[in-house]
Tab-separated table of C-alpha atoms and ligand atoms in Angstrom:
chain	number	residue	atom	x	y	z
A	1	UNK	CA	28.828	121.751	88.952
A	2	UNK	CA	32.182	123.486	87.875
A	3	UNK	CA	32.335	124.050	84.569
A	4	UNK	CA	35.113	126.660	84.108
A	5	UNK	CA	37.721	128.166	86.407
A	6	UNK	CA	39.763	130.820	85.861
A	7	UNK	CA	43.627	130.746	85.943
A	8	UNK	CA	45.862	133.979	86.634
A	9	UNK	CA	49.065	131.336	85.514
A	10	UNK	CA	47.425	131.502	82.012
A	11	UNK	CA	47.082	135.255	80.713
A	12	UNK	CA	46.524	135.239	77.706
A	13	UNK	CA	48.756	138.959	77.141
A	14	UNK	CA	48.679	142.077	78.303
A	15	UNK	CA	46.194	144.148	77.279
A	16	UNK	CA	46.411	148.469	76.709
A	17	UNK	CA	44.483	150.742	79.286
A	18	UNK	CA	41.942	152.384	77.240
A	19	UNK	CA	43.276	156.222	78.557
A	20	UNK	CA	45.151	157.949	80.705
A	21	UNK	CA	48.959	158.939	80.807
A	22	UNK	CA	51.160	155.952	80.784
A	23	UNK	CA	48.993	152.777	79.568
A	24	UNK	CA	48.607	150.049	82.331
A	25	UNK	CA	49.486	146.651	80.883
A	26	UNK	CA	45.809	144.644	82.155
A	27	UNK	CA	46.582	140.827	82.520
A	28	UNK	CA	43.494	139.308	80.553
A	29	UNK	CA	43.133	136.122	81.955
A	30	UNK	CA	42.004	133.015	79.869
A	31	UNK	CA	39.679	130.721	81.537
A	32	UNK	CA	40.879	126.575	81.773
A	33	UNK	CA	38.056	124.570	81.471
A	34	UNK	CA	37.357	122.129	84.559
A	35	UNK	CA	35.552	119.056	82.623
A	36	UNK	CA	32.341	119.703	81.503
A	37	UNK	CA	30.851	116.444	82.286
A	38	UNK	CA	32.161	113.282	85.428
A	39	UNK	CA	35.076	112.070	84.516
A	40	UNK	CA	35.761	108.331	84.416
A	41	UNK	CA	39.658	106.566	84.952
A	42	UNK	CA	40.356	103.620	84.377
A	43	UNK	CA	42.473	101.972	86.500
A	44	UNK	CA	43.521	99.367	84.441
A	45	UNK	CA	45.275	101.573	81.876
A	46	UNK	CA	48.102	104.442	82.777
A	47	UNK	CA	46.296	107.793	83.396
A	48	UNK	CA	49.162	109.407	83.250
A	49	UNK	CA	48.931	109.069	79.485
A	50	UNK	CA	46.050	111.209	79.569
A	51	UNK	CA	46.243	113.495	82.352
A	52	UNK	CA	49.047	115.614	82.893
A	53	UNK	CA	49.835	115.734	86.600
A	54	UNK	CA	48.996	119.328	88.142
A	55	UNK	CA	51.200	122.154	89.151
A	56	UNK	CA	48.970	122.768	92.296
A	57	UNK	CA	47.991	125.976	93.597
A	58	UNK	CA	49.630	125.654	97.377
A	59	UNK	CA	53.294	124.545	95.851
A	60	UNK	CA	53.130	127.084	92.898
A	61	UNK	CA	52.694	129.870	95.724
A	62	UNK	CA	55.564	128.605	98.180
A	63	UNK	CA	57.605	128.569	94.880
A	64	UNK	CA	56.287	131.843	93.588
A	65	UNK	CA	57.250	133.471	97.342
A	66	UNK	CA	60.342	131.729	97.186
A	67	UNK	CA	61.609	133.513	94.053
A	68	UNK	CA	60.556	136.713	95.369
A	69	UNK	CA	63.049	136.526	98.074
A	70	UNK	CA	66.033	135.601	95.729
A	71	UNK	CA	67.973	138.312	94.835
A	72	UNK	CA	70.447	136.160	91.990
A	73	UNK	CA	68.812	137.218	88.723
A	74	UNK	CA	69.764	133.690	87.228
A	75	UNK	CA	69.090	131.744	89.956
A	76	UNK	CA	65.672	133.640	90.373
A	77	UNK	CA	64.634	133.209	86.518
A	78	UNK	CA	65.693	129.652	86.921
A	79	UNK	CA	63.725	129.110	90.398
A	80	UNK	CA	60.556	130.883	88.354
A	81	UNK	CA	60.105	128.145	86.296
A	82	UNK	CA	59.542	125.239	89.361
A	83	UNK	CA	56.153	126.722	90.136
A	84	UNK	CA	54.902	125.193	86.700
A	85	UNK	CA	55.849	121.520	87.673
A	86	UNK	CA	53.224	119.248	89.166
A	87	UNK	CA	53.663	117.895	91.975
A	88	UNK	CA	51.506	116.029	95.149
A	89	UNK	CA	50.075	117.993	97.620
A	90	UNK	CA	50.104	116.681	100.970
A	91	UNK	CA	46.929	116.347	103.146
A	92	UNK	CA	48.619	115.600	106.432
A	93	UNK	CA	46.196	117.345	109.115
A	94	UNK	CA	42.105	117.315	109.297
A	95	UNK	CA	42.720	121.342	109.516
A	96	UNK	CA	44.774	120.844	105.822
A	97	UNK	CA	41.822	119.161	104.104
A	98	UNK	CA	41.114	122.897	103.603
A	99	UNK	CA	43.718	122.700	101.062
A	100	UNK	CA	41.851	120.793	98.749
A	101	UNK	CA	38.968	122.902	97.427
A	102	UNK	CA	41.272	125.687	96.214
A	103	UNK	CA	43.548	123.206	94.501
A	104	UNK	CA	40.748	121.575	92.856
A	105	UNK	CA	38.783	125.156	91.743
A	106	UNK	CA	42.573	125.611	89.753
A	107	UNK	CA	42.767	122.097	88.054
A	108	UNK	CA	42.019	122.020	84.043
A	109	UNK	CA	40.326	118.802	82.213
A	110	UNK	CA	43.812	117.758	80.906
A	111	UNK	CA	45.494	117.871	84.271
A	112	UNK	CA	45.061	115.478	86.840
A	113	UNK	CA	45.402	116.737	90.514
A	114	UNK	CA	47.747	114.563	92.973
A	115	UNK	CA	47.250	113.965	96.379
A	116	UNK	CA	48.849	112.341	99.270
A	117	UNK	CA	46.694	110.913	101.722
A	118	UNK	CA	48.207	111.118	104.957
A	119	UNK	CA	47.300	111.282	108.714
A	120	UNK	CA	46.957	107.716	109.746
A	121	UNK	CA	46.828	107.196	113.507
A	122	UNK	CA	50.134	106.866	115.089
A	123	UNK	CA	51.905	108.242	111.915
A	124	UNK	CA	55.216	107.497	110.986
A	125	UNK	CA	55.786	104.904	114.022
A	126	UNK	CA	59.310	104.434	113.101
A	127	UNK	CA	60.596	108.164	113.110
A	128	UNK	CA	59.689	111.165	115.034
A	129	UNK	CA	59.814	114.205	112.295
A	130	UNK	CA	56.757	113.399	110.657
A	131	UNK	CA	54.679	111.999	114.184
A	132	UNK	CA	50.917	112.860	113.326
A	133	UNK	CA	48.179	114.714	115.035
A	134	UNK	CA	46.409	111.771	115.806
A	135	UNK	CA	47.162	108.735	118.243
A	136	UNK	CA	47.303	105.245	117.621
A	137	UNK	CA	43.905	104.653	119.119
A	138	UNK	CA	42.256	107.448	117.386
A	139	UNK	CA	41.118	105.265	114.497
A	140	UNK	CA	37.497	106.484	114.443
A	141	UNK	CA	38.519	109.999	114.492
A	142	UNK	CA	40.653	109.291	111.001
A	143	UNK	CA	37.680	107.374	109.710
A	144	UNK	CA	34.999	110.438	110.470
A	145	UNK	CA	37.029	113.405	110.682
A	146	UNK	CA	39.792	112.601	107.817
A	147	UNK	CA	38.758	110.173	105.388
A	148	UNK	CA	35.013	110.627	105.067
A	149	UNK	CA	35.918	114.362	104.967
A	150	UNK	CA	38.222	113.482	101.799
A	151	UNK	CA	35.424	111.775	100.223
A	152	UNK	CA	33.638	114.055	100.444
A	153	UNK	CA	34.907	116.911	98.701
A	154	UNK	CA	36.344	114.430	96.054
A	155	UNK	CA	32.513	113.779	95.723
A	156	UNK	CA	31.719	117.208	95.397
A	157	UNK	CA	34.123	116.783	92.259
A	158	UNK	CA	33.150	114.378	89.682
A	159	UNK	CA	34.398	116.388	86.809
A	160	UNK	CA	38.077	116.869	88.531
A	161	UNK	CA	40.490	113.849	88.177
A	162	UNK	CA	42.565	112.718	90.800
A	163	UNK	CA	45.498	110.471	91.779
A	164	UNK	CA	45.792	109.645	95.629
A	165	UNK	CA	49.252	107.913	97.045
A	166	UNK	CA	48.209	105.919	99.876
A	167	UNK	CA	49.804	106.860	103.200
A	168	UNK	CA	53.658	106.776	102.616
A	169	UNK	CA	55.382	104.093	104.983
A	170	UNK	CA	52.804	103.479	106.558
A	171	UNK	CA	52.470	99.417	105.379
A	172	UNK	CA	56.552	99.377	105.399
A	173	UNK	CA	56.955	99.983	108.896
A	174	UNK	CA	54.805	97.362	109.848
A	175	UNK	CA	56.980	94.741	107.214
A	176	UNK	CA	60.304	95.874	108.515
A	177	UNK	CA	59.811	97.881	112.058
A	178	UNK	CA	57.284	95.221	113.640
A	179	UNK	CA	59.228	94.655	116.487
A	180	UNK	CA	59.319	98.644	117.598
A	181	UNK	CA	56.702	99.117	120.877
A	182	UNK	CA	55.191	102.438	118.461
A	183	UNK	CA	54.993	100.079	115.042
A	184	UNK	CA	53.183	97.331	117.101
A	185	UNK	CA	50.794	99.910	118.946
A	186	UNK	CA	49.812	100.786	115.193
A	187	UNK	CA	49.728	97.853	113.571
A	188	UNK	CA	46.045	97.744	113.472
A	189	UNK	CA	44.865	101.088	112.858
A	190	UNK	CA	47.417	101.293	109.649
A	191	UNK	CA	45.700	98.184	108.389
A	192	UNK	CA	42.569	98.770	109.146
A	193	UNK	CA	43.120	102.783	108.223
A	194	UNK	CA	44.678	101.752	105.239
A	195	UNK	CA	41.873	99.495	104.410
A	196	UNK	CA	39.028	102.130	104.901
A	197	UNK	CA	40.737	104.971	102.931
A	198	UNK	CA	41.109	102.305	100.170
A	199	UNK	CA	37.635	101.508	99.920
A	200	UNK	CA	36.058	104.784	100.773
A	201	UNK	CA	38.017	106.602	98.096
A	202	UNK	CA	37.210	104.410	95.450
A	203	UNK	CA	35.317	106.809	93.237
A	204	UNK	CA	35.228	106.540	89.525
A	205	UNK	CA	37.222	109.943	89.357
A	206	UNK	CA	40.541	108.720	91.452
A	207	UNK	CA	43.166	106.250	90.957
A	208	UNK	CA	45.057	105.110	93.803
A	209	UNK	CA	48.724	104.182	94.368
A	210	UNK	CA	49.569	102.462	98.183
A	211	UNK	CA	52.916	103.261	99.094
A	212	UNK	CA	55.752	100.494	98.883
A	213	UNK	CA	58.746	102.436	100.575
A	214	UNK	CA	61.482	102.622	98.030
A	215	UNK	CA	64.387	99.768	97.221
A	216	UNK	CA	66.420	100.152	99.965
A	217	UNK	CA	63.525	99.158	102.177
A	218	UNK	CA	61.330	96.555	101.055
A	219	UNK	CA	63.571	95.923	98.004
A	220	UNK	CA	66.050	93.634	100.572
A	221	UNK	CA	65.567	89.669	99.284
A	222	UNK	CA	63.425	89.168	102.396
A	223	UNK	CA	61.623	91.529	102.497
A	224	UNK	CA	60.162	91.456	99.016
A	225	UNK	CA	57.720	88.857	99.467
A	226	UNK	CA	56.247	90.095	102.743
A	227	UNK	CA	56.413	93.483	102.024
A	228	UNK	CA	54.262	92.552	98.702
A	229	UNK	CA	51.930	90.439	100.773
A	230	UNK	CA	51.574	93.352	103.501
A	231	UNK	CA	50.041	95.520	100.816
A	232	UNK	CA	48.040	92.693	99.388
A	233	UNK	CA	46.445	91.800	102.642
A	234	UNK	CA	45.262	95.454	102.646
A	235	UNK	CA	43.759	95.843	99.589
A	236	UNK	CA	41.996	92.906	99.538
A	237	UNK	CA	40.887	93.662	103.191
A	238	UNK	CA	39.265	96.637	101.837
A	239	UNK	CA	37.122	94.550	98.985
A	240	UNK	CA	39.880	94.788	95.813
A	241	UNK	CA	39.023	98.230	94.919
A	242	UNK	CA	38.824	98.704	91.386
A	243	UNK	CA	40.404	101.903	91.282
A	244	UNK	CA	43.711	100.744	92.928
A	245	UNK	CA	46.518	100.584	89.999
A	246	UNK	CA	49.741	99.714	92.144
A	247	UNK	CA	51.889	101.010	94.089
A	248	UNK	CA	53.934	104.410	94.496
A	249	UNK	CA	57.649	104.147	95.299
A	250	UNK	CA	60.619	106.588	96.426
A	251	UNK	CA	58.196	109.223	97.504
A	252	UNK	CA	60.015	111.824	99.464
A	253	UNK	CA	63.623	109.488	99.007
A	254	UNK	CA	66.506	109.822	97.064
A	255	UNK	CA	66.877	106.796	95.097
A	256	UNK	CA	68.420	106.588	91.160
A	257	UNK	CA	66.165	105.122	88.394
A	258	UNK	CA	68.110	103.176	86.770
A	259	UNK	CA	72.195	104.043	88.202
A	260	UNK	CA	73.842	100.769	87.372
A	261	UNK	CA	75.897	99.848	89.403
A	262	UNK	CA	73.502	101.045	92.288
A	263	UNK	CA	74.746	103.680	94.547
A	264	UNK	CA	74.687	101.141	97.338
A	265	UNK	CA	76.409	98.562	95.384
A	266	UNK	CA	79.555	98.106	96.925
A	267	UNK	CA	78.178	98.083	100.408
A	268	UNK	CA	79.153	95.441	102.526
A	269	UNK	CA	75.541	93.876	102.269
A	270	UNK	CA	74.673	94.599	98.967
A	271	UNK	CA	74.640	90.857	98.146
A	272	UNK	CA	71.314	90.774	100.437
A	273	UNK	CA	69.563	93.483	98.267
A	274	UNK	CA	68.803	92.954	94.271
A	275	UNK	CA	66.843	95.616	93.761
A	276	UNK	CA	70.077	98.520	93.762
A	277	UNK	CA	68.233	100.894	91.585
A	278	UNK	CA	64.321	101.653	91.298
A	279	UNK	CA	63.306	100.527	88.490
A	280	UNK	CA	64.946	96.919	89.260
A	281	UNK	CA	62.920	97.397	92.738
A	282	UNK	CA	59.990	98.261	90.097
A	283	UNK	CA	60.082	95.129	88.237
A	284	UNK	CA	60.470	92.623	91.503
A	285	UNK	CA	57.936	94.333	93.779
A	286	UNK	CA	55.562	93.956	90.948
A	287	UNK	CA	55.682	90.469	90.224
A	288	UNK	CA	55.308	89.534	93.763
A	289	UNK	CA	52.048	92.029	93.919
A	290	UNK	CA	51.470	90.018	90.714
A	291	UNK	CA	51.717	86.802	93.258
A	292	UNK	CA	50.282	88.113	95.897
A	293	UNK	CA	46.784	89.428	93.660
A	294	UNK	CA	46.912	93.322	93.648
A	295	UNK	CA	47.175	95.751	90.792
A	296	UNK	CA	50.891	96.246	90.335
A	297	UNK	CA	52.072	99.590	88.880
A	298	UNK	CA	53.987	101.928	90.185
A	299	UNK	CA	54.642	105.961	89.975
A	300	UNK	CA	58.104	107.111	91.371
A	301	UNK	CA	59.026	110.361	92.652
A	302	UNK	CA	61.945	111.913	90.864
A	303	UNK	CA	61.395	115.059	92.715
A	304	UNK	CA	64.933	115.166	94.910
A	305	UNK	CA	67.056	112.545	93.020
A	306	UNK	CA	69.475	114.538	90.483
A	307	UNK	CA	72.614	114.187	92.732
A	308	UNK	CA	73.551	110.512	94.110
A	309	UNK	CA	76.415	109.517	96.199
A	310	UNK	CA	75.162	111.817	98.744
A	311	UNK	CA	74.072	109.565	101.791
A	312	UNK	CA	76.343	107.926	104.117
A	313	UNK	CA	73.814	105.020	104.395
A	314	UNK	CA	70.799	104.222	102.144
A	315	UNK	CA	68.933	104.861	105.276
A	316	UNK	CA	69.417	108.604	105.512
A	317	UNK	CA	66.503	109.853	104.822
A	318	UNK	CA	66.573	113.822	105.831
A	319	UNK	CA	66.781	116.523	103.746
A	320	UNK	CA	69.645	115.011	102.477
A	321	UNK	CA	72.733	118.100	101.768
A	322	UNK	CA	74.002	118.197	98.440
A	323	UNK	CA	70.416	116.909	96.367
A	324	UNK	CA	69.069	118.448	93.398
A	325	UNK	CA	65.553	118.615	91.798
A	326	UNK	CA	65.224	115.533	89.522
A	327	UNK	CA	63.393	114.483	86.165
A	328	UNK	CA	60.216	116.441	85.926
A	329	UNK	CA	56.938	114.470	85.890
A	330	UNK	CA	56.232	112.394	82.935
A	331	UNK	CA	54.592	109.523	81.735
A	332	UNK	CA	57.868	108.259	79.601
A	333	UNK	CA	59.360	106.217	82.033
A	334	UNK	CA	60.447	103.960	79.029
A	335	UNK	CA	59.313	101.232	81.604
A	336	UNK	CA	56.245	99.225	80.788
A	337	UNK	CA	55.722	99.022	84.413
A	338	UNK	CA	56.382	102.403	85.754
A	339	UNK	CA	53.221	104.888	85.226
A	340	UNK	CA	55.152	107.879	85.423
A	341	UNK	CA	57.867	110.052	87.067
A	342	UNK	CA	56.210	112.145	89.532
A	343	UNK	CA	57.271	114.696	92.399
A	344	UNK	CA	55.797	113.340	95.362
A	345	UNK	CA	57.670	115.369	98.291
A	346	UNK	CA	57.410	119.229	96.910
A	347	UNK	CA	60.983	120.062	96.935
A	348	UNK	CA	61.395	123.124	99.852
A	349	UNK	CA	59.567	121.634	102.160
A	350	UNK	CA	61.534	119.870	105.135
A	351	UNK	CA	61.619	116.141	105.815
A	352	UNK	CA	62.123	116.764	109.387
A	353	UNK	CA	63.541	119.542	112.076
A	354	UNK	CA	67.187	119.891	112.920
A	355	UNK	CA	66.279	121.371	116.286
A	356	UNK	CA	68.018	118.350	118.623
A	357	UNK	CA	65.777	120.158	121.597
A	358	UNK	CA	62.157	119.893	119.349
A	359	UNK	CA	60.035	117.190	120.223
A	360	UNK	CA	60.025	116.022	116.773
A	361	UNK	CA	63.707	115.688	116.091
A	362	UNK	CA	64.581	112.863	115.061
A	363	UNK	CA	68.574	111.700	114.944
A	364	UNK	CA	68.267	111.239	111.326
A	365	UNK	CA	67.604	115.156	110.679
A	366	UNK	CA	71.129	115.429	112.519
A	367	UNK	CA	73.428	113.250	110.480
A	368	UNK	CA	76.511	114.231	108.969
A	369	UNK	CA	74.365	114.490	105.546
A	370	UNK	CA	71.173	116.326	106.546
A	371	UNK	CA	71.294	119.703	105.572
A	372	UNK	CA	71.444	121.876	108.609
A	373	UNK	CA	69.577	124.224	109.919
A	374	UNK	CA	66.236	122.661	108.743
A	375	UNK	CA	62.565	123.504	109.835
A	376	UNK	CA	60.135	121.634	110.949
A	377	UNK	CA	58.491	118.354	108.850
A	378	UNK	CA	56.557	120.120	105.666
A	379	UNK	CA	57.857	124.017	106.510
A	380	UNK	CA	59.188	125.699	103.838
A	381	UNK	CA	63.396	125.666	103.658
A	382	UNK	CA	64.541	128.457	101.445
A	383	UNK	CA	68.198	127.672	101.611
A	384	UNK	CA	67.277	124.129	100.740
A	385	UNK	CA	64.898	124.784	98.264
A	386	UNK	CA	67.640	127.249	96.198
A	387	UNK	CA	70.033	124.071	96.961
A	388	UNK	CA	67.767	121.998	95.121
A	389	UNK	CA	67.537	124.447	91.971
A	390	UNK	CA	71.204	125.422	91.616
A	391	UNK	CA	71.601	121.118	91.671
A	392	UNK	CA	68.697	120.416	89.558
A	393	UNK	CA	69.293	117.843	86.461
A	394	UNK	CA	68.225	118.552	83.892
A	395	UNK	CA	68.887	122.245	85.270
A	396	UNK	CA	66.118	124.168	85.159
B	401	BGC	C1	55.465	116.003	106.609
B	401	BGC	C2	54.162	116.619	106.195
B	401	BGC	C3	54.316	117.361	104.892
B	401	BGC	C4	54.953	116.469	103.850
B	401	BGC	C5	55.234	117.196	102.568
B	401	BGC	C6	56.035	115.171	105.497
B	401	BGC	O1	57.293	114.719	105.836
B	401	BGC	O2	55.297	115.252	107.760
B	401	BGC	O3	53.741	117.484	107.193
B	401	BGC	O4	53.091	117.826	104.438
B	401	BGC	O5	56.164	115.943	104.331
B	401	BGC	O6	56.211	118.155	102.707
């Protein structure tokens, strides 16, 4: 049982060398308790309220080397202070489970430690950046190998807290990209995949959020209703797991909370979507999980969505030129339905390669309004990363 952990993020001051000729400042470093005893959530009320989401280990180094190599002394004190924001960390390979038990030995009793559950067979069917290591048919190899691995270091954690999103897109594609060959070989892993990671993970200690795409996806009049039924079917498939609270929107996107009128507004085919901002999307997504008989709250990630009027098309989706680091986690959305702001995509890491000849590229990391040269899906972008700080509002 872990009882305490020690922090280097936290010293407590600089302490005098007892002798010698000029006196070595010693870091003393105060110790963050881990819980003492299992900790309990309860899904049914905001956790967020209680547990401050955690600025994890893996982003606070990325951002830590990141400032190192920034030579802009305001820039550099302002790029410091992104390594204390929480934000998700992404479990996207079997290999990257490894990334867990570090960012667990680091997380305190107040914070809560976010995770993004992600490596579903056939992965991102629609797109190409973010293809996963596993095939469509390899569901029993993301059953054993991922998920059951997941459980069981969460397992090994009772006195740790944690908040999962539920494999981004994932139930999307299969509302609103049925028809592609890829989409329809996954169909049944996702909802089966979906299904298992729901009930497997459903340990007192976690609360889980399944990922509804953002506004300009399943918010469109038609797709509302199915799009809330997709996820319904799911949960339900998996036994109504009690620790399922709703549903996590904009992760990795761009979308405005509340930008009225919508940045899409004045699109030709606006009239076919009412939900222009997120937390209209919010509201009407809700009520028809409300319909449909799941758990309907939501987190959002504000993570990339200072700047609007960026994207050509609501569509564009990679590393989109021009954004900024958005509202910082909190759970004072104002919104009775909204949990909390979050950063689900840790700002610096690519959405997708700009390399045309990679086979990963997908068109969509070559628009007019992706950010070029970008890395690989997840690989650190320092150019965009110092983009994101210099556009950050508030500013950092
Ligand atoms: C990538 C993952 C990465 C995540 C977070 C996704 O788009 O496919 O590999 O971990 O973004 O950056």
């Amino acid at each position: 049982m872990k009882v305490t952990t020690a922090v280097a993020a936290l010293a407590a001051g600089a302490v005098a060398a007892p002798s010698g000729d000029a006196p070595t400042p010693v870091k003393k470093v105060a110790a963050r308790a881990s819980c003492a005893s299992a900790v309990t959530l309860d899904a049914s009320t905001n956790v967020f309220k209680k547990y401050k989401l955690h600025a994890n280990t893996y982003y606070r180094d990325e951002v830590n080397k990141a400032v190192e190599a920034i030579s802009d002394s305001s820039l550099k004190a302002s790029a410091a202070k992104v390594a204390d924001v929480g934000s998700f960390l992404w479990i996207d390979t079997i290999a990257n489970l490894a990334k867990m038990e570090p960012a667990i030995a680091d997380t305190p009793c107040e914070d809560i430690l976010g995770l993004v559950v992600y490596d579903l067979p056939g992965r991102d069917c629609a797109a190409k950046a973010s293809n996963g290591e596993l095939k469509y048919n390899e569901l029993s190899k993301y059953k054993s190998s991922y998920i059951d691995a997941f459980v069981k270091t969460i397992k090994a954690h009772p006195n740790t807290a944690f908040a999962l999103i539920i494999e981004p897109d994932s139930l999307p594609n299969l509302v609103t990209n049925a028809d592609l060959q890829t989409c329809k070989d996954s169909k049944s892993a996702y909802e089966d995949g979906v299904a298992y990671a729901l009930k497997s993970l459903n340990l007192p200690n976690v609360v889980m959020y399944i990922d509804a795409g953002h506004g300009g996806w399943l918010g469109w009049d038609a797709n509302l209703k199915p799009g809330a039924q997709e996820l319904a079917k799911v949960y339900k498939a998996a036994g109504s797991p009690k620790q399922v609270r709703g549903f996590s929107t904009n992760i990795a996107g761009w979308n405005a909370w509340d930008l009225s009128p919508g940045e899409f507004s004045k699109a030709s085919d606006a009239k076919y979507n009412s939900c222009q901002n997120e937390k209209t999307y919010i509201s009407k997504f809700s009520a028809e999980l409300k319909s449909a008989g799941m758990p309907n709250y939501a987190i959002m990630d504000t993570g990339r969505n200072a700047v609007t009027g960026l994207r050509k098309e609501w569509g564009d989706w990679c590393n989109v030129n021009g954004a900024g680091f958005g509202v910082r986690p909190t759970a004072d959305t104002g919104d009775s339905q909204t949990d909390a702001f979050v950063w689900g995509k840790p700002g610096g890491e690519s959405d997708g390669t700009s390399d045309s000849s990679a086979t990963r590229y997908d068109s969509f990391c070559g628009k007019d309004d992706a950010y070029k040269p970008a890395p690989e899906a997840g690989t650190w972008n320092q150019a965009y990363f110092e983009m994101l700080v210099k556009n950050a509002k508030p500013a950092f």
